[in-house]
mmCIF file of C-alpha atoms in Angstrom:
data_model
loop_
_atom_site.group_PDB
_atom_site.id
_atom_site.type_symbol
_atom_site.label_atom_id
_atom_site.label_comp_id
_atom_site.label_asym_id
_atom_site.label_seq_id
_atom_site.Cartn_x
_atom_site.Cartn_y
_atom_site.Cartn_z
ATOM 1 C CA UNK A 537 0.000 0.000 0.000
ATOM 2 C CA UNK A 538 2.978 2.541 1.045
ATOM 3 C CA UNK A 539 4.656 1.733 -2.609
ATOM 4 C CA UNK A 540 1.198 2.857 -4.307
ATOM 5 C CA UNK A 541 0.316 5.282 -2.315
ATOM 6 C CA UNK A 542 3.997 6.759 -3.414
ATOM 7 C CA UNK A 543 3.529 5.787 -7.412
ATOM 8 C CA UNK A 544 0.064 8.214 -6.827
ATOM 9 C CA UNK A 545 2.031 10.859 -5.463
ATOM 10 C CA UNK A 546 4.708 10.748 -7.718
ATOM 11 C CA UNK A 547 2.185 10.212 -11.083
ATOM 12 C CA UNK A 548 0.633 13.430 -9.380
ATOM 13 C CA UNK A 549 3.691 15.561 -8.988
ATOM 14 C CA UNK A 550 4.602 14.842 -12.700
ATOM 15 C CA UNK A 551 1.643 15.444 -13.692
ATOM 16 C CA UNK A 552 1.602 19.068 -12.019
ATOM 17 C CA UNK A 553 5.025 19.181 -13.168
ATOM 18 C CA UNK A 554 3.907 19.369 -17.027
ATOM 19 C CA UNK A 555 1.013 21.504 -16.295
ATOM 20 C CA UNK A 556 3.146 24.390 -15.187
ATOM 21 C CA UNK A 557 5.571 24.014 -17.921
ATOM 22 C CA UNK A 558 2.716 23.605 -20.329
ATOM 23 C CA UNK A 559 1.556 26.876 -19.106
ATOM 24 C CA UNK A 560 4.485 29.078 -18.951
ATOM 25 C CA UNK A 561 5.433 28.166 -22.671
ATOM 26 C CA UNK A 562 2.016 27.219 -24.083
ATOM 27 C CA UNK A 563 2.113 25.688 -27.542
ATOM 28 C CA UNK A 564 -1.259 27.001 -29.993
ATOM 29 C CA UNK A 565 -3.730 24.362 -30.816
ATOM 30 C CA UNK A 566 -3.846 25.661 -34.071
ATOM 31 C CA UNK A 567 -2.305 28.341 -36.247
ATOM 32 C CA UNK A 568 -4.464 30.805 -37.949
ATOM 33 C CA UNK A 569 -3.485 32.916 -40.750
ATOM 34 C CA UNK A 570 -4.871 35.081 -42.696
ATOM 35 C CA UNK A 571 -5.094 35.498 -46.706
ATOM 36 C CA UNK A 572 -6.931 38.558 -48.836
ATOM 37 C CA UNK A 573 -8.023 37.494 -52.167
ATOM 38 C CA UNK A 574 -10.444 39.058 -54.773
ATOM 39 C CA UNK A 575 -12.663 37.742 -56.712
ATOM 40 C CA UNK A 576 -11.946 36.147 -59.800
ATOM 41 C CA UNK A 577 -11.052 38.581 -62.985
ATOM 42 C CA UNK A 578 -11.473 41.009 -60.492
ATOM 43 C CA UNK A 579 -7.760 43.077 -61.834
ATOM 44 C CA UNK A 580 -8.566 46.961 -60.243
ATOM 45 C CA UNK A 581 -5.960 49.628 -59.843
ATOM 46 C CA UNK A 582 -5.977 51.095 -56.635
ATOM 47 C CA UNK A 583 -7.865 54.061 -56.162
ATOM 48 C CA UNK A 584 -7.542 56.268 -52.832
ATOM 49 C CA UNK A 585 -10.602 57.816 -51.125
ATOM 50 C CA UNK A 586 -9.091 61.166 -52.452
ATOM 51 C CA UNK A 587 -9.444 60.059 -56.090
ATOM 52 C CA UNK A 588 -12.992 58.918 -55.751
ATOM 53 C CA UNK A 589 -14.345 62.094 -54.327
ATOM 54 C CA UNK A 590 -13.081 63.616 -57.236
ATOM 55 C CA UNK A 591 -14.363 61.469 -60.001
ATOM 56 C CA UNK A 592 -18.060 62.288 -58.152
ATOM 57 C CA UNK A 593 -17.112 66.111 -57.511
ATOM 58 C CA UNK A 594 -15.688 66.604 -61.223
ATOM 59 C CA UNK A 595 -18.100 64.232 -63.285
ATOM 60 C CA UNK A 596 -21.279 66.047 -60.970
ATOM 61 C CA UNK A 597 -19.774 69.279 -61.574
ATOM 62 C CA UNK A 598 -19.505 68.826 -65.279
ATOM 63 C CA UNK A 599 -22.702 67.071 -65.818
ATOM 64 C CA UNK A 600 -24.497 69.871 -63.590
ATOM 65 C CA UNK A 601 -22.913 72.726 -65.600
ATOM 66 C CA UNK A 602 -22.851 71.078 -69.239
ATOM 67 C CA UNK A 603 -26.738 69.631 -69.009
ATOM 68 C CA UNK A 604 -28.219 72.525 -66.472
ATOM 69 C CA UNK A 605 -26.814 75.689 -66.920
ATOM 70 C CA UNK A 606 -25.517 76.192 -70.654
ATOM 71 C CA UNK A 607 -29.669 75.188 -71.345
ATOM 72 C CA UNK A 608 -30.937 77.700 -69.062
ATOM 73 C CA UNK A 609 -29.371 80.517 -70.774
ATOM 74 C CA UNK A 610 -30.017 79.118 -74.268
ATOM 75 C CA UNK A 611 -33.324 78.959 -73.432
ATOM 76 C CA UNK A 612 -33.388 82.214 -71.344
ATOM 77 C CA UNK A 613 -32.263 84.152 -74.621
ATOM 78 C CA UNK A 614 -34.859 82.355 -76.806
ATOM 79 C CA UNK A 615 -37.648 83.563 -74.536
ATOM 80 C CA UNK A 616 -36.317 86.788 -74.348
ATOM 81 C CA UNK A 617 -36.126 87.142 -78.328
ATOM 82 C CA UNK A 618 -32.624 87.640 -78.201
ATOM 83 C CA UNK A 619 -31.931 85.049 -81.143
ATOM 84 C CA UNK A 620 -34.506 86.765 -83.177
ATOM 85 C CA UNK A 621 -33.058 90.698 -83.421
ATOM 86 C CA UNK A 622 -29.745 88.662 -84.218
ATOM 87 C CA UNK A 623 -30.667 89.282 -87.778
ATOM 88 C CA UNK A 624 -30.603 92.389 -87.721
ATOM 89 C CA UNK A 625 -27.197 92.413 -86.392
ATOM 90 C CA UNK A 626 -23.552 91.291 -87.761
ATOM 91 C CA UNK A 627 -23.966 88.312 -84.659
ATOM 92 C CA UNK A 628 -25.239 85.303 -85.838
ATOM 93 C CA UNK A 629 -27.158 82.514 -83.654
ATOM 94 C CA UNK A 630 -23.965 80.628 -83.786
ATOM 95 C CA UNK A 631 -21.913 83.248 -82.745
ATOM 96 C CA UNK A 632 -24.194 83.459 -79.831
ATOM 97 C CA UNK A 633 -24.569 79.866 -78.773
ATOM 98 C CA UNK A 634 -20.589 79.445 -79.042
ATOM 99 C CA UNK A 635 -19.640 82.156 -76.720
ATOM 100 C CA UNK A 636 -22.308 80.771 -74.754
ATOM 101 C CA UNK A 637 -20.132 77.587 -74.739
ATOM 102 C CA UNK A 638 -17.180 78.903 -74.424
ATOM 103 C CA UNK A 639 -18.264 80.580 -70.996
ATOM 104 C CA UNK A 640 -19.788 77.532 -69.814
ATOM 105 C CA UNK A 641 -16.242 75.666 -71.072
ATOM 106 C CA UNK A 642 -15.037 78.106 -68.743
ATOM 107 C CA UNK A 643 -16.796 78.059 -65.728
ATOM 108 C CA UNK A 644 -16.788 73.757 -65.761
ATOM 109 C CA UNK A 645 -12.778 73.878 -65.754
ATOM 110 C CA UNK A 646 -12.903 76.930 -62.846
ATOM 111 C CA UNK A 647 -14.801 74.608 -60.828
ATOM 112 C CA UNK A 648 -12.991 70.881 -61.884
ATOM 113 C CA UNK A 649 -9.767 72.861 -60.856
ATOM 114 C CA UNK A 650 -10.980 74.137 -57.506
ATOM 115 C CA UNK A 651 -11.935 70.633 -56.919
ATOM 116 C CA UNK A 652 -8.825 69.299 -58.185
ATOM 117 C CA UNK A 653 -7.107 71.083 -55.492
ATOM 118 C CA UNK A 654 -9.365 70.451 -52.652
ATOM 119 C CA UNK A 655 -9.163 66.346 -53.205
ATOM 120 C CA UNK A 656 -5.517 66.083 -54.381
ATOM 121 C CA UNK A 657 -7.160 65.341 -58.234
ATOM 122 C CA UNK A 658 -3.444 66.173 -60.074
ATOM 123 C CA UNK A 659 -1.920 63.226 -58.882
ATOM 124 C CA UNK A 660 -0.719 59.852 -60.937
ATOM 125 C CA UNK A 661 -0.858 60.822 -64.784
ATOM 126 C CA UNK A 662 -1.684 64.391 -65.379
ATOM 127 C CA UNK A 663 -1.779 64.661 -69.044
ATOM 128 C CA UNK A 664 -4.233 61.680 -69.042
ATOM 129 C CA UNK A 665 -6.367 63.281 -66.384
ATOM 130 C CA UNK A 666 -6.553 66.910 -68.260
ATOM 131 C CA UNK A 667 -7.372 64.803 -71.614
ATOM 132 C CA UNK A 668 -10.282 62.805 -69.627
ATOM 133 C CA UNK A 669 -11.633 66.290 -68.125
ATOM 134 C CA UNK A 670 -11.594 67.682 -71.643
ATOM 135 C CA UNK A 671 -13.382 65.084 -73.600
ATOM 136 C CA UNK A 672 -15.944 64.847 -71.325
ATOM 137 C CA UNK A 673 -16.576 68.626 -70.575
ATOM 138 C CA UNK A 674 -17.074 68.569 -74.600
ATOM 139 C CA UNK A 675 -18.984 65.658 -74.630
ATOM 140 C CA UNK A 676 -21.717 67.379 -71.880
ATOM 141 C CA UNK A 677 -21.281 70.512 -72.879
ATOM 142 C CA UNK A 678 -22.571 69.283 -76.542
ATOM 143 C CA UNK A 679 -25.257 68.055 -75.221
ATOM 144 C CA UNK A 680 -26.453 70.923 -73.157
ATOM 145 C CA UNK A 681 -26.786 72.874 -76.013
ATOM 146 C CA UNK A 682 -28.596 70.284 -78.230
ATOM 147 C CA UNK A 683 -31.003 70.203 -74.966
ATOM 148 C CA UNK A 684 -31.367 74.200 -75.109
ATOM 149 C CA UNK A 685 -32.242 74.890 -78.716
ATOM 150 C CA UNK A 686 -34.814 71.908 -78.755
ATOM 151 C CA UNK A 687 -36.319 71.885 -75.758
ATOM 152 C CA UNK A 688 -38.098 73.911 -73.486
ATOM 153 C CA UNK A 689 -36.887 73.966 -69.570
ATOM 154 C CA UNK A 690 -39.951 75.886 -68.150
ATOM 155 C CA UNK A 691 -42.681 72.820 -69.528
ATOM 156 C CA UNK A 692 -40.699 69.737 -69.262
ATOM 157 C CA UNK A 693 -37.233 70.085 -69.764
ATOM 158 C CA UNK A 694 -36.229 70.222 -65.813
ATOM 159 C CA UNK A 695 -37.355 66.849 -65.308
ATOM 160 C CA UNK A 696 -35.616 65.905 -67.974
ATOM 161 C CA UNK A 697 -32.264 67.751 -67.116
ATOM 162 C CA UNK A 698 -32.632 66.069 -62.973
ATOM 163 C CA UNK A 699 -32.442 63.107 -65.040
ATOM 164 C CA UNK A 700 -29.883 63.457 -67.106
ATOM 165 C CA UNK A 701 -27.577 64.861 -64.484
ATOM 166 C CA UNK A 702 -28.058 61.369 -62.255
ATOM 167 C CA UNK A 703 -27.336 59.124 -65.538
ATOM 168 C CA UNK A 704 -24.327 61.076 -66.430
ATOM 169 C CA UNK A 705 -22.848 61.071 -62.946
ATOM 170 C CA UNK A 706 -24.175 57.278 -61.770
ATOM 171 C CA UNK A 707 -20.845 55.414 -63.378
ATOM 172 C CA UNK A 708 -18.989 57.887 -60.711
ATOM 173 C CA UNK A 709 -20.947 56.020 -57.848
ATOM 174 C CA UNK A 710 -19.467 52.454 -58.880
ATOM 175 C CA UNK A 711 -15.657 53.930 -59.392
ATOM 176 C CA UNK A 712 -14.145 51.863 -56.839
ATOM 177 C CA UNK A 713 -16.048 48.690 -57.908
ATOM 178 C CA UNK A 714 -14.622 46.671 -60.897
ATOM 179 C CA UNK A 715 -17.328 45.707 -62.931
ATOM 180 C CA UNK A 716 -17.410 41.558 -63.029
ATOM 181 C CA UNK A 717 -18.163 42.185 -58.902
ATOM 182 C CA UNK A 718 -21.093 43.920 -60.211
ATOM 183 C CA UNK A 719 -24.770 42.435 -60.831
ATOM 184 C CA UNK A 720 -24.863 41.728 -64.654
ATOM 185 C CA UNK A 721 -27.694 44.029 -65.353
ATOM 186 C CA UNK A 722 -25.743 47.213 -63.423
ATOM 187 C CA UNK A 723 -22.660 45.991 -65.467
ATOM 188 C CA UNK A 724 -24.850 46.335 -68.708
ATOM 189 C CA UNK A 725 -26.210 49.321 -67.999
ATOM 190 C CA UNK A 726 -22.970 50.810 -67.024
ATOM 191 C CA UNK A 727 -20.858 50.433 -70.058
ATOM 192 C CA UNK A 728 -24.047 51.995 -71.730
ATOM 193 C CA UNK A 729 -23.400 55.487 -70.365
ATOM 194 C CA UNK A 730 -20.843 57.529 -72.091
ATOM 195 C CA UNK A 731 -19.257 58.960 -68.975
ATOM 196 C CA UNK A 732 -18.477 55.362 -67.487
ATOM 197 C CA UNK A 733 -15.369 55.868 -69.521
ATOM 198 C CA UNK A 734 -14.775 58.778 -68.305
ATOM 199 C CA UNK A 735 -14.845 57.177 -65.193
ATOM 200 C CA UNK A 736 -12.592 54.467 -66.062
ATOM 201 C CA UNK A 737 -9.653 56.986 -67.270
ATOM 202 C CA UNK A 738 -9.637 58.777 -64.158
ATOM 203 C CA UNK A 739 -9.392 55.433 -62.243
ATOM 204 C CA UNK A 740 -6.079 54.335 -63.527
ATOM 205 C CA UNK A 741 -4.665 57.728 -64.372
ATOM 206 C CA UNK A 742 -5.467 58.776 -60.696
ATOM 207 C CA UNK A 743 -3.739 55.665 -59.281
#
């Protein structure tokens, strides 16, 4: 009985033995480690948070200007008979609507640059940015005068123009999203507006 009663105690000291050694150098059950992967054909450039508010700020800016604005004062001078004493003067309606653009070219790069400086929007490849802006100020300013000498902005053409501004500025919303993450239908619709590649240039020359 004395010889098992000692085996107990000394199965029980080794036992406490290995429990404080286990604890002062514990060894992990299991090793965790951690992985980020995108999803498949899922190849983005980087694009800071600085970049992204200006892609919304500029395309917004351009589309509220181009599609808002350069209208309104078509229209405003059409109402006002402006276009119609033209004829009696050397000015021609085309003379008019151009310096009409040329302000509103004007005014869109005062604001894109003030913008450009308040989110950091000169960075990565410049010359690719300015070509971008350009394009796409023509692009919207084109259209804003189509939409002021055919159609009317006191009847129907604001609801039109509220519109237009959200379409032409919606591809800004998804900038940071690469396209095969998105729903098939949003992709679709997507590379259906014009300024999505807009969009697209900004994202890797802003990277």
């Amino acid at each position: 009985n004395s010889e098992a009663r000692s085996s107990a105690v000394a199965k029980a000291q080794r036992l406490l033995v290995e429990t404080i050694a286990a604890l002062r150098d514990p060894s992990p059950a299991a090793a965790i480690s951690w992985t980020e992967r995108q999803p498949e054909n899922a190849h983005s450039a980087p694009f800071s948070l600085e970049g992204y508010l200006f892609t919304i700020m500029a395309l917004l800016s351009i589309a509220i200007v181009g599609t808002s604005l350069l209208p309104q004062l078509i229209n405003e001078e059409q109402e006002q008979g402006v276009f119609q004493a033209l004829v009696a003067t050397p000015v021609t309606l085309i003379d008019s609507v151009f310096g009409k653009l040329i302000a509103a070219t004007l005014l869109t790069w005062l604001v894109v640059g003030i913008i450009s400086l308040v989110h950091n929007g000169w960075q990565g490849n410049r010359s690719l940015t300015a070509v971008a802006l350009l394009l796409c100020s023509l692009f919207v300013l084109g259209m804003g005068t189509l939409i002021g000498l055919s159609v009317n902005l006191k009847n129907r053409g604001k609801g039109v123009v509220s519109v237009l501004v959200l379409l032409l500025s919606m591809p800004s919303w998804f900038a940071t999203a690469p396209l095969s993450t998105l729903p098939d239908a949003t992709a679709f619709i997507l590379r259906l507006i014009p300024t999505h590649y807009f969009v697209m240039t900004l994202k890797y020359s802003l990277s």
